[in-house]
Each structure stands twice: as C-alpha cells, then as structure tokens.
C-alpha cells in the first residue's frame, strides 16, 4: 500500500495552532468565509488556487506549496483506490521520451 494521504488541512491546523489563531481569525485576515477555512481544516474541502494564493501570501510561502499539498493528497488517495489496478495496466515497451529522442537522433 502507498503512503498515507494527509489532507492540507492537517498542515494548516498545525500552522494555526502554532500561531494560537482560530479558523475564524484566519478567515477574517484572508477575507474569505469562515466555512471555507473550517472545511479545509476538517478535510471536506480542497485547497483551490484562490485559497493557495491567500495562504501563501499570509504565511510567506508560495501558493505552489499549498497546491502541492493538495496534489499529493489527491494522488495518494487515488493510489490507495486504484493503484493495484493501474499497476496491472499495459505499458509502452519504451517510454515516449526515449522514443522521441531515438527518432530525433535517427533523423540527424
């Protein structure tokens, strides 16, 4: 089985705890509805581009950091759900990148 899926809300909860800040206070500072923050904290809502921009600005991180947390979470969930099935799917004999490099080399 793959690695455990950790929702970005868990990381956000750690940040808020370290700051001794409530979800409502963060929401006020980010100018978003409180239920957006609480839903993320409870793992019921994904971090969107807009939220990632706001969190990145507030915490002094990049928005990509927050979106990457979301992406990793979703990939790990998908791996848990479909990973074994996907491993049984056929693959190309040679990866596409290698095929492209071979064809470029032959045309020179």
mmCIF file with all atom_site columns, N, CA and C in Angstrom, residues 102-108:
data_model
loop_
_atom_site.group_PDB
_atom_site.id
_atom_site.type_symbol
_atom_site.label_atom_id
_atom_site.label_alt_id
_atom_site.label_comp_id
_atom_site.label_asym_id
_atom_site.label_entity_id
_atom_site.label_seq_id
_atom_site.pdbx_PDB_ins_code
_atom_site.Cartn_x
_atom_site.Cartn_y
_atom_site.Cartn_z
_atom_site.occupancy
_atom_site.B_iso_or_equiv
_atom_site.pdbx_formal_charge
_atom_site.auth_seq_id
_atom_site.auth_comp_id
_atom_site.auth_asym_id
_atom_site.auth_atom_id
_atom_site.pdbx_PDB_model_num
ATOM 1  N N  . UNK A 1 102 ? 15.148 8.895  -29.748 1.00 0.00 ? 102 UNK A N  1
ATOM 2  C CA . UNK A 1 102 ? 15.662 7.964  -30.762 1.00 0.00 ? 102 UNK A CA 1
ATOM 3  C C  . UNK A 1 102 ? 15.317 8.438  -32.169 1.00 0.00 ? 102 UNK A C  1
ATOM 4  N N  . UNK A 1 103 ? 14.087 8.887  -32.369 1.00 0.00 ? 103 UNK A N  1
ATOM 5  C CA . UNK A 1 103 ? 13.672 9.325  -33.705 1.00 0.00 ? 103 UNK A CA 1
ATOM 6  C C  . UNK A 1 103 ? 14.406 10.602 -34.099 1.00 0.00 ? 103 UNK A C  1
ATOM 7  N N  . UNK A 1 104 ? 14.683 11.487 -33.137 1.00 0.00 ? 104 UNK A N  1
ATOM 8  C CA . UNK A 1 104 ? 15.440 12.695 -33.434 1.00 0.00 ? 104 UNK A CA 1
ATOM 9  C C  . UNK A 1 104 ? 16.875 12.350 -33.797 1.00 0.00 ? 104 UNK A C  1
ATOM 10 N N  . UNK A 1 105 ? 17.464 11.404 -33.125 1.00 0.00 ? 105 UNK A N  1
ATOM 11 C CA . UNK A 1 105 ? 18.846 11.003 -33.393 1.00 0.00 ? 105 UNK A CA 1
ATOM 12 C C  . UNK A 1 105 ? 18.955 10.357 -34.767 1.00 0.00 ? 105 UNK A C  1
ATOM 13 N N  . UNK A 1 106 ? 17.946 9.575  -35.153 1.00 0.00 ? 106 UNK A N  1
ATOM 14 C CA . UNK A 1 106 ? 17.972 8.903  -36.456 1.00 0.00 ? 106 UNK A CA 1
ATOM 15 C C  . UNK A 1 106 ? 17.812 9.899  -37.596 1.00 0.00 ? 106 UNK A C  1
ATOM 16 N N  . UNK A 1 107 ? 17.118 10.987 -37.372 1.00 0.00 ? 107 UNK A N  1
ATOM 17 C CA . UNK A 1 107 ? 16.899 11.960 -38.436 1.00 0.00 ? 107 UNK A CA 1
ATOM 18 C C  . UNK A 1 107 ? 18.084 12.908 -38.644 1.00 0.00 ? 107 UNK A C  1
ATOM 19 N N  . UNK A 1 108 ? 19.083 12.826 -37.815 1.00 0.00 ? 108 UNK A N  1
ATOM 20 C CA . UNK A 1 108 ? 20.250 13.701 -37.947 1.00 0.00 ? 108 UNK A CA 1
ATOM 21 C C  . UNK A 1 108 ? 21.255 13.141 -38.898 1.00 0.00 ? 108 UNK A C  1
#
